[in-house]
């Protein structure tokens, strides 16, 4: 396999990408040509920030071709096109053979939630200090334990469960991979509903629960049957505000609401959105994200 690398200004990226597709490139990727320099540009803002730019000032386009001849032919055809003006060929080079499965797996290592509670991919040995663990591989649904929002939710579950306080009946709303529901089961919950609007997430939750030998009910949101002693929702601030009356209605007397997917600067707007039903407070923070909880 060979890669053709090109350098182009922002206004030529779309035309070049389309042309490479038409030339039967196996894949086309675009990256900031100034990445890891002082000129690097961030494109994707957090929720609530101004809309991102459409592209970088200078982009590096990399197209993969099955043979060197195909890559060189594509280079020659592109160089004579009007839309190639201002663009440059960086080169044609072979792609080194790699064990892509092993390379991908190397990016996912065991994650410690507390000193004795770990999230561990199936291809890793359990750390010796892991008294409690969840076996979880990256998949189609959000939730591998690496994101701060997931870690904060799991820490809350672990501390409450390990401290002897029963989690009671649990709802994981927007369950993704099912990691929070599985975590609740690992810390003593036996009556658990995990729901998501994405059927792929529901199936992922069922498979991950089976792999971890825990029992839960996974399905679409219409299966929710409250009230619950623990309601978990790790989504994002905007849907959490819309869902405020619904999520609060699921919380039983004496129960807890645990919300994540919230940036530090969004704390006040979440408190205001939930104020008619429950008093939210910041319970944890990590890397600019916060965990908010309330008790009925």
XYZ file of N, CA, C and O in Angstrom, residues 123-215:
372
model
N -7.703 -7.782 26.623
C -6.384 -8.270 26.226
C -5.305 -7.941 27.271
O -4.147 -8.245 27.090
N -5.696 -7.294 28.381
C -4.751 -6.991 29.447
C -5.012 -7.874 30.669
O -6.159 -8.229 30.964
N -3.944 -8.177 31.396
C -4.084 -8.836 32.686
C -4.655 -7.844 33.696
O -4.417 -6.634 33.597
N -5.415 -8.355 34.662
C -5.914 -7.487 35.721
C -4.748 -6.993 36.574
O -3.864 -7.784 36.951
N -4.703 -5.706 36.899
C -3.675 -5.222 37.821
C -3.827 -5.919 39.174
O -4.949 -6.197 39.608
N -2.739 -6.217 39.868
C -2.829 -6.933 41.138
C -3.639 -6.204 42.193
O -4.211 -6.828 43.093
N -3.710 -4.869 42.118
C -4.446 -4.100 43.121
C -5.935 -3.981 42.815
O -6.677 -3.376 43.586
N -6.389 -4.547 41.693
C -7.790 -4.415 41.285
C -8.674 -5.401 42.035
O -8.833 -6.553 41.639
N -9.276 -4.944 43.121
C -10.218 -5.789 43.872
C -11.568 -5.850 43.152
O -12.293 -6.830 43.265
N -11.914 -4.770 42.432
C -13.134 -4.727 41.625
C -12.740 -4.262 40.232
O -11.925 -3.354 40.089
N -13.327 -4.889 39.207
C -12.944 -4.513 37.849
C -14.117 -4.680 36.902
O -15.052 -5.445 37.149
N -14.056 -3.929 35.808
C -14.974 -4.083 34.682
C -14.124 -4.411 33.467
O -13.167 -3.693 33.151
N -14.447 -5.503 32.794
C -13.775 -5.861 31.553
C -14.518 -5.182 30.408
O -15.706 -5.453 30.182
N -13.842 -4.292 29.677
C -14.534 -3.533 28.635
C -13.571 -3.197 27.514
O -12.492 -2.656 27.753
N -13.968 -3.518 26.283
C -13.193 -3.166 25.102
C -13.868 -2.013 24.380
O -15.097 -1.865 24.440
N -13.096 -1.159 23.678
C -13.716 -0.077 22.905
C -14.642 -0.650 21.847
O -14.346 -1.669 21.221
N -15.788 0.009 21.649
C -16.766 -0.479 20.683
C -17.540 0.652 20.052
O -17.058 1.779 19.951
N -18.775 0.365 19.639
C -19.586 1.340 18.917
C -20.223 2.378 19.823
O -20.682 3.411 19.352
N -20.293 2.112 21.131
C -21.003 2.995 22.048
C -20.031 3.725 22.966
O -18.966 3.217 23.307
N -20.423 4.943 23.386
C -19.582 5.763 24.264
C -19.455 5.116 25.635
O -20.408 4.603 26.194
N -18.234 5.188 26.187
C -18.023 4.726 27.547
C -16.982 3.636 27.652
O -17.310 2.459 27.634
N -15.696 4.045 27.756
C -14.631 3.065 27.960
C -13.917 3.293 29.283
O -13.010 2.545 29.629
N -14.323 4.349 29.999
C -13.676 4.656 31.273
C -12.546 5.647 31.148
O -11.965 6.057 32.148
N -12.209 6.066 29.927
C -11.092 6.983 29.748
C -11.516 8.444 29.823
O -10.688 9.310 30.096
N -12.790 8.754 29.591
C -13.230 10.148 29.605
C -13.504 10.597 31.037
O -14.031 9.834 31.849
N -13.151 11.851 31.384
C -13.369 12.332 32.750
C -14.807 12.186 33.244
O -15.032 11.889 34.420
N -15.786 12.375 32.356
C -17.180 12.284 32.803
C -17.518 10.865 33.256
O -18.213 10.667 34.263
N -17.025 9.877 32.511
C -17.268 8.482 32.891
C -16.559 8.146 34.193
O -17.123 7.498 35.086
N -15.300 8.576 34.314
C -14.541 8.285 35.536
C -15.208 8.895 36.770
O -15.263 8.261 37.826
N -15.704 10.125 36.655
C -16.339 10.768 37.814
C -17.605 10.029 38.238
O -17.866 9.860 39.434
N -18.400 9.601 37.259
C -19.610 8.830 37.596
C -19.241 7.529 38.292
O -19.860 7.145 39.299
N -18.233 6.839 37.770
C -17.824 5.577 38.368
C -17.233 5.784 39.755
O -17.424 4.950 40.657
N -16.509 6.878 39.952
C -15.985 7.173 41.289
C -17.117 7.363 42.284
O -17.063 6.888 43.419
N -18.164 8.094 41.841
C -19.309 8.311 42.728
C -19.956 6.972 43.093
O -20.278 6.727 44.259
N -20.144 6.115 42.095
C -20.728 4.793 42.337
C -19.859 3.995 43.298
O -20.349 3.390 44.262
N -18.545 3.997 43.054
C -17.631 3.201 43.883
C -17.611 3.689 45.323
O -17.640 2.889 46.267
N -17.538 4.990 45.508
C -17.469 5.531 46.862
C -18.758 5.277 47.627
O -18.737 4.932 48.813
N -19.875 5.431 46.955
C -21.153 5.203 47.641
C -21.343 3.720 47.931
O -21.724 3.335 49.037
N -21.043 2.871 46.939
C -21.207 1.442 47.143
C -20.241 0.878 48.157
O -20.610 0.099 49.035
N -18.966 1.298 48.067
C -17.957 0.793 49.000
C -18.179 1.329 50.409
O -17.756 0.706 51.383
N -18.849 2.474 50.505
C -19.087 3.064 51.825
C -20.265 2.442 52.558
O -20.606 2.873 53.658
N -20.896 1.450 51.951
C -21.992 0.752 52.610
C -23.368 1.319 52.325
O -24.375 0.786 52.794
N -23.436 2.418 51.558
C -24.736 3.006 51.215
C -25.297 2.279 49.997
O -24.657 2.214 48.947
N -26.475 1.695 50.132
C -27.057 0.924 49.038
C -27.411 1.839 47.865
O -27.960 2.924 48.051
N -27.082 1.392 46.658
C -27.443 2.138 45.461
C -28.920 1.968 45.129
O -29.501 2.782 44.418
N -29.529 0.893 45.649
C -30.943 0.649 45.410
C -31.226 0.336 43.953
O -30.379 -0.139 43.208
N -32.438 0.614 43.536
C -32.817 0.442 42.147
C -32.162 1.543 41.320
O -32.238 2.728 41.668
N -31.508 1.153 40.216
C -30.657 2.077 39.459
C -31.176 2.254 38.037
O -31.574 1.289 37.379
N -31.130 3.502 37.559
C -31.410 3.825 36.156
C -30.174 4.466 35.555
O -29.675 5.473 36.064
N -29.653 3.889 34.481
C -28.574 4.481 33.686
C -29.222 4.988 32.409
O -29.514 4.226 31.493
N -29.436 6.312 32.343
C -30.172 6.926 31.234
C -29.161 7.450 30.214
O -28.382 8.343 30.499
N -29.201 6.882 28.987
C -28.183 7.180 27.986
C -26.978 6.310 28.262
O -25.859 6.789 28.433
N -27.200 4.999 28.283
C -26.217 4.062 28.850
C -24.981 3.854 27.992
O -23.945 3.431 28.509
N -25.042 4.106 26.672
C -23.855 3.900 25.844
C -23.387 2.457 25.907
O -24.115 1.520 25.579
N -22.164 2.273 26.380
C -21.598 0.930 26.502
C -22.157 0.163 27.684
O -21.895 -1.037 27.826
N -22.891 0.857 28.573
C -23.417 0.214 29.777
C -22.459 0.244 30.941
O -22.715 -0.366 31.991
N -21.378 0.997 30.817
C -20.331 0.967 31.826
C -20.808 1.424 33.200
O -20.406 0.861 34.228
N -21.694 2.427 33.258
C -22.171 2.890 34.561
C -23.110 1.875 35.197
O -23.042 1.626 36.411
N -23.988 1.291 34.392
C -24.891 0.263 34.918
C -24.102 -0.940 35.416
O -24.405 -1.510 36.479
N -23.076 -1.335 34.672
C -22.234 -2.458 35.085
C -21.481 -2.102 36.357
O -21.354 -2.919 37.282
N -20.989 -0.867 36.432
C -20.316 -0.416 37.648
C -21.241 -0.475 38.853
O -20.835 -0.897 39.948
N -22.497 -0.067 38.673
C -23.465 -0.136 39.775
C -23.670 -1.580 40.221
O -23.755 -1.871 41.422
N -23.744 -2.491 39.251
C -23.903 -3.913 39.590
C -22.697 -4.432 40.365
O -22.834 -5.229 41.301
N -21.501 -3.993 39.983
C -20.287 -4.426 40.663
C -20.252 -3.955 42.118
O -19.567 -4.544 42.954
N -21.002 -2.876 42.412
C -21.026 -2.352 43.779
C -22.368 -2.583 44.456
O -22.808 -1.793 45.289
N -22.999 -3.692 44.077
C -24.114 -4.189 44.867
C -25.505 -3.971 44.352
O -26.454 -4.534 44.901
N -25.703 -3.153 43.308
C -27.054 -2.950 42.785
C -27.533 -4.215 42.071
O -26.770 -4.845 41.337
N -28.778 -4.594 42.306
C -29.311 -5.818 41.693
C -30.546 -5.558 40.844
O -31.043 -6.454 40.165
N -31.053 -4.343 40.874
C -32.249 -3.978 40.107
C -31.884 -2.784 39.238
O -31.926 -1.636 39.693
N -31.491 -3.046 37.975
C -30.867 -2.009 37.144
C -31.534 -1.944 35.780
O -31.674 -2.955 35.093
N -31.924 -0.727 35.382
C -32.387 -0.462 34.022
C -31.344 0.398 33.316
O -30.916 1.429 33.848
N -30.917 -0.017 32.125
C -29.975 0.747 31.305
C -30.657 1.034 29.978
O -31.019 0.102 29.256
N -30.852 2.311 29.650
C -31.619 2.661 28.452
C -30.839 3.642 27.581
O -30.046 4.443 28.067
N -31.114 3.564 26.274
C -30.474 4.461 25.317
C -31.373 4.541 24.085
O -32.084 3.589 23.765
N -31.312 5.678 23.375
C -32.112 5.828 22.156
C -31.464 5.116 20.971
O -32.088 4.950 19.934
N -30.187 4.704 21.123
C -29.448 4.046 20.049
C -29.489 2.529 20.244
O -28.933 2.012 21.216
N -30.130 1.791 19.322
C -30.180 0.328 19.465
C -28.796 -0.317 19.556
O -28.628 -1.341 20.222
N -27.779 0.267 18.881
C -26.421 -0.279 18.963
C -25.886 -0.182 20.380
O -25.165 -1.079 20.849
N -26.226 0.901 21.076
C -25.801 1.050 22.466
C -26.489 0.020 23.355
O -25.876 -0.550 24.263
N -27.765 -0.220 23.103
C -28.502 -1.218 23.883
C -27.867 -2.592 23.718
O -27.646 -3.313 24.703
N -27.545 -2.963 22.486
C -26.917 -4.253 22.244
C -25.529 -4.313 22.871
O -25.131 -5.338 23.437
N -24.777 -3.213 22.774
C -23.453 -3.157 23.382
C -23.549 -3.348 24.895
O -22.745 -4.072 25.494
N -24.541 -2.713 25.516
C -24.731 -2.854 26.959
C -25.035 -4.299 27.333
O -24.489 -4.836 28.307
N -25.899 -4.944 26.562
C -26.235 -6.345 26.851
C -24.999 -7.242 26.762
O -24.768 -8.084 27.636
N -24.208 -7.045 25.720
C -23.012 -7.874 25.543
C -21.982 -7.609 26.634
O -21.354 -8.545 27.154
N -21.798 -6.343 26.997
C -20.827 -6.016 28.034
C -21.272 -6.509 29.402
O -20.443 -6.937 30.215
N -22.576 -6.465 29.662
C -23.088 -7.002 30.927
C -22.849 -8.501 31.000
O -22.427 -9.031 32.042
N -23.101 -9.191 29.890
C -22.872 -10.630 29.839
C -21.399 -10.956 30.058
O -21.055 -11.893 30.803
N -20.508 -10.174 29.444
C -19.073 -10.416 29.583
C -18.592 -10.196 31.010
O -17.571 -10.761 31.423
N -19.325 -9.359 31.761
C -18.934 -9.065 33.139
C -19.760 -9.834 34.171
O -19.654 -9.571 35.375
N -20.597 -10.758 33.676
C -21.391 -11.617 34.568
C -22.270 -10.826 35.528
O -22.346 -11.124 36.723
N -22.910 -9.786 35.001
C -23.857 -9.019 35.813
C -25.225 -9.033 35.146
O -25.343 -9.197 33.925
N -26.244 -8.845 35.953
C -27.617 -8.853 35.472
C -28.162 -7.422 35.414
O -28.036 -6.662 36.381
